[in-house]
GROMACS .gro file of C-alpha atoms in nm:
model
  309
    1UNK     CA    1  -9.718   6.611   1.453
    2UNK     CA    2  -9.699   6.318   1.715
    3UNK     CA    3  -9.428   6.158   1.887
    4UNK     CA    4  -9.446   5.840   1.645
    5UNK     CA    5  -9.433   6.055   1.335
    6UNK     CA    6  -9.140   6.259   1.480
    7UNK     CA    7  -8.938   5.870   1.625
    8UNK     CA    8  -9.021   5.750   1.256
    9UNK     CA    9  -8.874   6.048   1.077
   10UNK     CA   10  -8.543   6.079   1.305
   11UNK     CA   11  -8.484   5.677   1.288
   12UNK     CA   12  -8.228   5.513   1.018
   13UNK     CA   13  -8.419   5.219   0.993
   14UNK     CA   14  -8.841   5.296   0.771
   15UNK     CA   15  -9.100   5.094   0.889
   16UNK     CA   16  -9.116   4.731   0.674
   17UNK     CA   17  -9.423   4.856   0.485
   18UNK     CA   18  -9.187   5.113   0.315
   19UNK     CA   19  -8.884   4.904   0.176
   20UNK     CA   20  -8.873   4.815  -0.161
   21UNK     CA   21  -8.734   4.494  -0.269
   22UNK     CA   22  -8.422   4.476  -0.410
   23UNK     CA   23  -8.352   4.373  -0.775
   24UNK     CA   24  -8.213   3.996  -0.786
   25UNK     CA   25  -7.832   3.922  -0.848
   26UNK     CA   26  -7.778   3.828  -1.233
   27UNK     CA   27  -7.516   3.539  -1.262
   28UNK     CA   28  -7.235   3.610  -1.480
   29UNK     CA   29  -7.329   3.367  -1.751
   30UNK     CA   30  -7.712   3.203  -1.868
   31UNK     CA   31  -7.751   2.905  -1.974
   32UNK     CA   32  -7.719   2.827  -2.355
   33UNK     CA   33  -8.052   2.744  -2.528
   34UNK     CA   34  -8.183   2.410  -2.627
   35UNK     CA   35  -8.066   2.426  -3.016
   36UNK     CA   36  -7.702   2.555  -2.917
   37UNK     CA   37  -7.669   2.245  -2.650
   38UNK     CA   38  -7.829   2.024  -2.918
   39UNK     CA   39  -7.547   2.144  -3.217
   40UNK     CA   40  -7.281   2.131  -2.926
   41UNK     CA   41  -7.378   1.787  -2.840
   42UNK     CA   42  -7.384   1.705  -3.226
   43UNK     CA   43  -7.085   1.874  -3.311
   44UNK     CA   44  -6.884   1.703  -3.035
   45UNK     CA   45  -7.056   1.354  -3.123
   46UNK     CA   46  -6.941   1.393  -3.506
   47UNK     CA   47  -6.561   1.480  -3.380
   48UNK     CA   48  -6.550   1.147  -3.157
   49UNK     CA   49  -6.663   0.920  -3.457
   50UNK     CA   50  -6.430   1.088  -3.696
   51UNK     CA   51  -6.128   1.031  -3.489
   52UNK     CA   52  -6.286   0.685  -3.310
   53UNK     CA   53  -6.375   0.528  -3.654
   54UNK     CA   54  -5.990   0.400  -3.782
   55UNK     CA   55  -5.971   0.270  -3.426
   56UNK     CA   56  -6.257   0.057  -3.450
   57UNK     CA   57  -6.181  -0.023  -3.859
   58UNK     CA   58  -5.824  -0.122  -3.721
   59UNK     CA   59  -5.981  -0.355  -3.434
   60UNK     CA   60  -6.217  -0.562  -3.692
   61UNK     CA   61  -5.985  -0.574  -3.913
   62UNK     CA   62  -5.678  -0.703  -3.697
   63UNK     CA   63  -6.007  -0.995  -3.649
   64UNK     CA   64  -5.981  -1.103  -3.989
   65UNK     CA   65  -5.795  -1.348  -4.197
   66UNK     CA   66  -5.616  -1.191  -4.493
   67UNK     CA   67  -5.890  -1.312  -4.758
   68UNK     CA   68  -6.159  -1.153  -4.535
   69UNK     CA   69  -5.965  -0.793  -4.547
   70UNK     CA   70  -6.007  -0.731  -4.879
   71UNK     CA   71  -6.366  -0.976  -4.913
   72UNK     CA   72  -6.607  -0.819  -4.665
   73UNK     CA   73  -6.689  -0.511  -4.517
   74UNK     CA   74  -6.443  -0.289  -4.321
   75UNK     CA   75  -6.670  -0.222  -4.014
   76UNK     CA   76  -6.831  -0.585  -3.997
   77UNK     CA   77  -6.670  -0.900  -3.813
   78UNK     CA   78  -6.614  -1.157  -3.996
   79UNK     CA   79  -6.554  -1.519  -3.860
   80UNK     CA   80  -6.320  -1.314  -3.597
   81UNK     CA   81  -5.978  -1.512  -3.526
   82UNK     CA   82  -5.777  -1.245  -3.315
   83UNK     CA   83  -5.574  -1.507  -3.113
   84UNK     CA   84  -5.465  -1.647  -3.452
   85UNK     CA   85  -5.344  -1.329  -3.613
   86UNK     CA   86  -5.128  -1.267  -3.293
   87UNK     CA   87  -5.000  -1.627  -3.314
   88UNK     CA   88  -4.874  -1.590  -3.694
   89UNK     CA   89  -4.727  -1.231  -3.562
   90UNK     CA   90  -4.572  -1.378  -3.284
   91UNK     CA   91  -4.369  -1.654  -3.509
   92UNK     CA   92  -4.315  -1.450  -3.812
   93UNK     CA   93  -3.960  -1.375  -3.887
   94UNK     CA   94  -3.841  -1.533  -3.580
   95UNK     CA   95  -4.044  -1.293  -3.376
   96UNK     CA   96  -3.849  -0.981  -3.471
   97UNK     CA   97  -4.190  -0.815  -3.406
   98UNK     CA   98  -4.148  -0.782  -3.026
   99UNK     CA   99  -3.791  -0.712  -3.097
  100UNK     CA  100  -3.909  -0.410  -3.229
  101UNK     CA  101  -4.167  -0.357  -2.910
  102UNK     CA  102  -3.921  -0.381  -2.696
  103UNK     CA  103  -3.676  -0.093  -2.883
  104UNK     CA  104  -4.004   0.102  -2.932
  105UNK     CA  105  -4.053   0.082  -2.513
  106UNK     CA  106  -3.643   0.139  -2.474
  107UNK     CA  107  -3.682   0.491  -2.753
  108UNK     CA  108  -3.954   0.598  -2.561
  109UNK     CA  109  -3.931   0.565  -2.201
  110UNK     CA  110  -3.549   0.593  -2.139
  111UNK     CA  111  -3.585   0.919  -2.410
  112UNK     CA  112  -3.881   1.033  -2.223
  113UNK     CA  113  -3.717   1.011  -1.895
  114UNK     CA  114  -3.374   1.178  -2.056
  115UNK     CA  115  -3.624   1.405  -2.223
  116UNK     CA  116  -3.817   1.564  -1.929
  117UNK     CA  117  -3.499   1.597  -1.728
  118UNK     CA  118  -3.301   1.816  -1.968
  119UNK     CA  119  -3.668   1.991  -2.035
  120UNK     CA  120  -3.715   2.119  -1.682
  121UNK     CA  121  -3.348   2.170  -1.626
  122UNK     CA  122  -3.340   2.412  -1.885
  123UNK     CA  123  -3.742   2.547  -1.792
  124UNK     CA  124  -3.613   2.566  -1.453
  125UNK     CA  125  -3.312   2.793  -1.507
  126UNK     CA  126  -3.469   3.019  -1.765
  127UNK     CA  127  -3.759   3.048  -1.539
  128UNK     CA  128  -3.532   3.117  -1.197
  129UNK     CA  129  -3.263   3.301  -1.334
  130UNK     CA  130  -3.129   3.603  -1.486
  131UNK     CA  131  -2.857   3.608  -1.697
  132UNK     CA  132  -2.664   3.823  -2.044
  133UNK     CA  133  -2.896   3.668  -2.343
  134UNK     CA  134  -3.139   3.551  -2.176
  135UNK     CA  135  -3.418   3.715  -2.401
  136UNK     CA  136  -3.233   3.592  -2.731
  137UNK     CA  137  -3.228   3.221  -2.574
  138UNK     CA  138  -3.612   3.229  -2.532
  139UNK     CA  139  -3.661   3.366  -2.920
  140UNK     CA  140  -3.398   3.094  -3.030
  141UNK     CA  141  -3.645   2.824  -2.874
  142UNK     CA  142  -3.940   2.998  -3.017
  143UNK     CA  143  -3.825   3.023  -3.328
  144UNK     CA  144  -3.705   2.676  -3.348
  145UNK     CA  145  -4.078   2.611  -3.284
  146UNK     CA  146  -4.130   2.712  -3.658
  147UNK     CA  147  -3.887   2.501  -3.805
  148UNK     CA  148  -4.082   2.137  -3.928
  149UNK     CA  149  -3.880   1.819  -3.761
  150UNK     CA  150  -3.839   1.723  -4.138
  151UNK     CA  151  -3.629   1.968  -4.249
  152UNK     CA  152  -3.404   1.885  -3.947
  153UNK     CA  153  -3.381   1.537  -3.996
  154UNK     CA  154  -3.073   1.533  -4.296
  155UNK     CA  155  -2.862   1.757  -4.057
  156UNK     CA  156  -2.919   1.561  -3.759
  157UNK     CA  157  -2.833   1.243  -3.924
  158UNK     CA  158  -2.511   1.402  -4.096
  159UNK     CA  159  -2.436   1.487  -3.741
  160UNK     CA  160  -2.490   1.133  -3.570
  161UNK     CA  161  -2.306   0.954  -3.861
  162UNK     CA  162  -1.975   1.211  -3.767
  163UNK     CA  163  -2.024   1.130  -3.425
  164UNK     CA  164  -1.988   0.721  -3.529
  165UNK     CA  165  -2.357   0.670  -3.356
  166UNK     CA  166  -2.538   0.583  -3.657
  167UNK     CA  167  -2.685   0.265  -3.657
  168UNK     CA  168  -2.716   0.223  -3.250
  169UNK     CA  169  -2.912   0.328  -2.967
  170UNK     CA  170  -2.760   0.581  -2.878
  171UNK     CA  171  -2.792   0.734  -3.253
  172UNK     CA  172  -3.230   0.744  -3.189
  173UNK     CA  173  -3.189   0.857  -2.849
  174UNK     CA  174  -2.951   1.167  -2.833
  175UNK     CA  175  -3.155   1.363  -3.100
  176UNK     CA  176  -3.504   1.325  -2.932
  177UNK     CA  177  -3.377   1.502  -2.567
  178UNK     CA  178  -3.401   1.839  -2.771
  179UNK     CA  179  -3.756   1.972  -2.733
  180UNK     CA  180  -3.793   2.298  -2.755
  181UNK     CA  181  -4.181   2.322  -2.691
  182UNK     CA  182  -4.065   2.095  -2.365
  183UNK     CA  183  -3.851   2.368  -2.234
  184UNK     CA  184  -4.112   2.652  -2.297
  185UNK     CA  185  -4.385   2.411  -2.080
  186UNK     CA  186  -4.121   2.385  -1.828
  187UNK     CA  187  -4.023   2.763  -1.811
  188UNK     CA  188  -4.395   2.847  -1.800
  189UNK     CA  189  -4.457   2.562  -1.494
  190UNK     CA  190  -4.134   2.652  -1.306
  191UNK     CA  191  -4.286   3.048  -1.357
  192UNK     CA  192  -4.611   2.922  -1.208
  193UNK     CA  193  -4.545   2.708  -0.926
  194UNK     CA  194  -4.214   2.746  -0.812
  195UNK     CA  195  -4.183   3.115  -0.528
  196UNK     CA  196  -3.910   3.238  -0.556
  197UNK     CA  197  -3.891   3.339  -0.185
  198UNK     CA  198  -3.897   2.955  -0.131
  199UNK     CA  199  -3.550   2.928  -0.296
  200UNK     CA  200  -3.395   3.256  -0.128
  201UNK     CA  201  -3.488   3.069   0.181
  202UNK     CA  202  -3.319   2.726   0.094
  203UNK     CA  203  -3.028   2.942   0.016
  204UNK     CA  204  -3.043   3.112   0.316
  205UNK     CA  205  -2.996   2.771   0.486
  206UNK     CA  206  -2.727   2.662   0.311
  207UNK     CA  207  -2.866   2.437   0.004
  208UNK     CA  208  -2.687   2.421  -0.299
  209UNK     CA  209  -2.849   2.540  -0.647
  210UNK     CA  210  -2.800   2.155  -0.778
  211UNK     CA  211  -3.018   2.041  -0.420
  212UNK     CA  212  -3.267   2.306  -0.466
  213UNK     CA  213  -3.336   2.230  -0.809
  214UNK     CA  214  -3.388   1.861  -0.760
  215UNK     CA  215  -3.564   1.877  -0.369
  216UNK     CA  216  -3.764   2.206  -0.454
  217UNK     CA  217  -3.775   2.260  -0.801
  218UNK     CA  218  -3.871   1.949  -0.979
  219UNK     CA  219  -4.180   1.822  -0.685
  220UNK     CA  220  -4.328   2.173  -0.753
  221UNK     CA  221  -4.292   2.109  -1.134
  222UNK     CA  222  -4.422   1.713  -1.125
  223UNK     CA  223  -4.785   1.812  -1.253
  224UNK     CA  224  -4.624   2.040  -1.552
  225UNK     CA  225  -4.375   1.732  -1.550
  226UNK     CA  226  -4.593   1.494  -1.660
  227UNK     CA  227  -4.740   1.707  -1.932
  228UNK     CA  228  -4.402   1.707  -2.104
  229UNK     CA  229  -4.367   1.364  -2.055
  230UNK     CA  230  -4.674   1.236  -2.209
  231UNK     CA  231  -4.593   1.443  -2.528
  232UNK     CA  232  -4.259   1.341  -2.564
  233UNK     CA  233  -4.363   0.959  -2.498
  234UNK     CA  234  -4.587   0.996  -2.748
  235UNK     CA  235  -4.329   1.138  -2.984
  236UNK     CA  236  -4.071   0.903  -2.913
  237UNK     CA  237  -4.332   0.611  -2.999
  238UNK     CA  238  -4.470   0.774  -3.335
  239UNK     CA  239  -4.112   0.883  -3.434
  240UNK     CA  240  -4.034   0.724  -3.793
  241UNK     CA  241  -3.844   0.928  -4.014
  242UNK     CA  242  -3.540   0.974  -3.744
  243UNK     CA  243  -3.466   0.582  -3.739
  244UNK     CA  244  -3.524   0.536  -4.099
  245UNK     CA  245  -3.230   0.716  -4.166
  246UNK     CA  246  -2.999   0.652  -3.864
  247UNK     CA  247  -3.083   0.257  -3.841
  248UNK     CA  248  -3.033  -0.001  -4.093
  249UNK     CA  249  -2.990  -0.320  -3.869
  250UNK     CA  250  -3.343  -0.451  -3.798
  251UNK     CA  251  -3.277  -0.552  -3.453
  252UNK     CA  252  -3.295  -0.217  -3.366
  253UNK     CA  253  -3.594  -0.083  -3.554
  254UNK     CA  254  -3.903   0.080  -3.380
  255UNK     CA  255  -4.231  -0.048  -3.408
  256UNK     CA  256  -4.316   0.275  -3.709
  257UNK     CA  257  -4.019   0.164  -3.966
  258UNK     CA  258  -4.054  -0.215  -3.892
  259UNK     CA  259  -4.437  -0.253  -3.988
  260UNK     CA  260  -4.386   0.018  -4.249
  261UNK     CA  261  -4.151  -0.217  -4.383
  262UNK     CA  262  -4.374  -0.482  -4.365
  263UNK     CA  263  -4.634  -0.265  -4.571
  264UNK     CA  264  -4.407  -0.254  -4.827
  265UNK     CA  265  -4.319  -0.616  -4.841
  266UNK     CA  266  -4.715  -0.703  -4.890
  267UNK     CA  267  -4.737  -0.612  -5.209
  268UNK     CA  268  -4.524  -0.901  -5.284
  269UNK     CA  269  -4.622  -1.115  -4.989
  270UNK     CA  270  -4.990  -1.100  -4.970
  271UNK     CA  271  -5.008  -1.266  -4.625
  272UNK     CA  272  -4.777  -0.969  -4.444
  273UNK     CA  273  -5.101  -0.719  -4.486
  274UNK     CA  274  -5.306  -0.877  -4.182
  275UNK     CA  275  -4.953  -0.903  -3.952
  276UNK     CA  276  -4.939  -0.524  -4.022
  277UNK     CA  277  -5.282  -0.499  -3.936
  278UNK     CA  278  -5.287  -0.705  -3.620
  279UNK     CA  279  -4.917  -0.531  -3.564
  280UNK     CA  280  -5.077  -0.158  -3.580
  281UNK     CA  281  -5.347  -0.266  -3.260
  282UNK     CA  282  -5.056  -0.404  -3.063
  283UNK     CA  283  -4.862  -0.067  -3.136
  284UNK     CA  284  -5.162   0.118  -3.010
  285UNK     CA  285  -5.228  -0.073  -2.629
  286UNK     CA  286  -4.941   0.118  -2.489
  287UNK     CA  287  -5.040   0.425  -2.609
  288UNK     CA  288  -5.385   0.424  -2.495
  289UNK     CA  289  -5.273   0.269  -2.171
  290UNK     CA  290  -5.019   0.506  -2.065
  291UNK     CA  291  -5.262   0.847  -2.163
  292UNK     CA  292  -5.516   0.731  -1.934
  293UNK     CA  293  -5.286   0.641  -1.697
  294UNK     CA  294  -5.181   1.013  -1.688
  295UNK     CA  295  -5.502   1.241  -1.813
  296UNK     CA  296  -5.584   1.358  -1.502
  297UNK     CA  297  -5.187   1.490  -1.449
  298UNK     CA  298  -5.178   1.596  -1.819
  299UNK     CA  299  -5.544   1.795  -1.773
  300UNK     CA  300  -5.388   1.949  -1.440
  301UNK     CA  301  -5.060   2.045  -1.655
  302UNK     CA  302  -5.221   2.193  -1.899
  303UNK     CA  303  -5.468   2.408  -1.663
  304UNK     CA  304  -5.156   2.521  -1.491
  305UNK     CA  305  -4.955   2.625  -1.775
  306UNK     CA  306  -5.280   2.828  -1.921
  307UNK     CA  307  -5.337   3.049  -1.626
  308UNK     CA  308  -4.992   3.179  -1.673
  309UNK     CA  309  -4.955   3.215  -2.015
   0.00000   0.00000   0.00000
């Protein structure tokens, strides 16, 4: 045997000739096949029209005079006179109809506000704390969970009208700060983002539970924050059955039991169909406007809340 065979035994490293190569790294996932992208793309295509297709119905029509309606087809302009339908809703009634924007905008921003603060007060401290019942709270707010808003409704306005708040403000706001799936987002964010070495320290240095919670607590929780707010804007905007009961002065009607009021009117009054029409697309600019205003926060929420569920 020769010294190269003997250095070429002995040595950790074979010659190059005599390595095999490797099998290649797999990725976790492949990439879905041509039909299953195609009946994705088609599936997700058929959803946007179904739920895109009142908007657009609701845009023409709002274009329309009130003969047109009811005379030509519901997805076609015809002779389009927008600016004219907004005039007639502007002057109709005395203008109660941005009366009722402007209560719709008071329900649902002040109760949004009021909303999210009592939300991630009461997230915050089930999240933080441990206290006697704590377990029996949680299944209280999940159970509540089950319980449709409808069936609540008769109670809540027997309660309001022994308080003396039917009939005001006050009467539309109080009942929406409840929201039990509100708290369980905010217990679920506080769990998530808030360490709870961070608040031993601001103890530590002297900081009050009150400080923590509004210095520490609610800038961790402003992503989850804005989650909860969006929903419960959106809520407080499409709530109808709540002020049907409590309100009977028009002044203060939302935007939902003033133009279903009108609806109900136009069977006498012919002319008060378009107004709802035109009345509905108003209603819906604010919506819109404030959900795109806060997707990317709401997306974010939502991510955060999912990894620790």
């Amino acid at each position: 045997m020769s010294g190269h065979d003997v250095v070429d035994r002995l040595s950790p490293v074979r010659p190059a000739s005599r390595f095999r190569p490797a099998p290649r790294a797999t990725t976790g996932g492949e990439r879905p096949s041509l039909l299953v992208r195609v009946l994705a793309t088609v599936a997700v295509v058929v959803v946007a029209l179904y739920f895109l297709a009142p908007v657009y119905w609701l845009l023409v029509a709002s274009t329309k005079s009130a003969t047109a309606l009811f005379t030509t087809p519901g997805f076609s302009f015809a002779q389009p006179q927008l600016l004219s339908n907004l005039s007639e809703l502007s002057s109709y009634d005395g203008g109660i109809f941005w009366r009722w924007v402007l209560n719709t905008v008071l329900y649902s921003v002040v109760g949004s506000l009021l909303t999210v603060l009592v939300c991630a007060a009461c997230g915050y401290a089930l999240a933080m704390y441990e206290f006697r019942g704590k377990r029996i709270v949680v299944g209280a707010i999940l159970a509540s969970l089950l319980v449709p808003g409808t069936v609540l409704a008769q109670p809540t306005y027997l309660l309001v009208v022994q308080l003396g708040l039917n009939n005001t403000y006050a009467g539309v706001l109080l009942p929406s700060l409840v929201y039990s799936f509100g708290v369980l987002l905010c217990m679920v964010f506080a769990q998530s983002s808030v360490p709870r070495e961070l608040l031993e320290a601001a103890r530590l240095d002297g900081a009050g539970e009150l400080r923590i919670f509004v210095s520490i607590g609610l800038r961790l929780m402003s992503t989850g924050l804005v989650t909860v707010l969006l929903f419960a804007f959106l809520g407080s905007w499409n709530n109808y059955l709540l002020p049907l009961l409590v309100l009977t002065d028009q002044d203060l009607m939302p935007l939902t039991v003033g133009l279903t009021g009108w609806s109900q009117s136009s069977i006498t009054i012919p002319g008060l169909q378009i107004l709802v029409v035109t009345g509905s697309l108003v209603s819906v600019v604010p919506v819109v406007a404030v959900f795109v205003a806060l997707q990317r926060f709401w997306r974010s929420g939502l991510t955060a809340g999912g990894v620790r569920f």
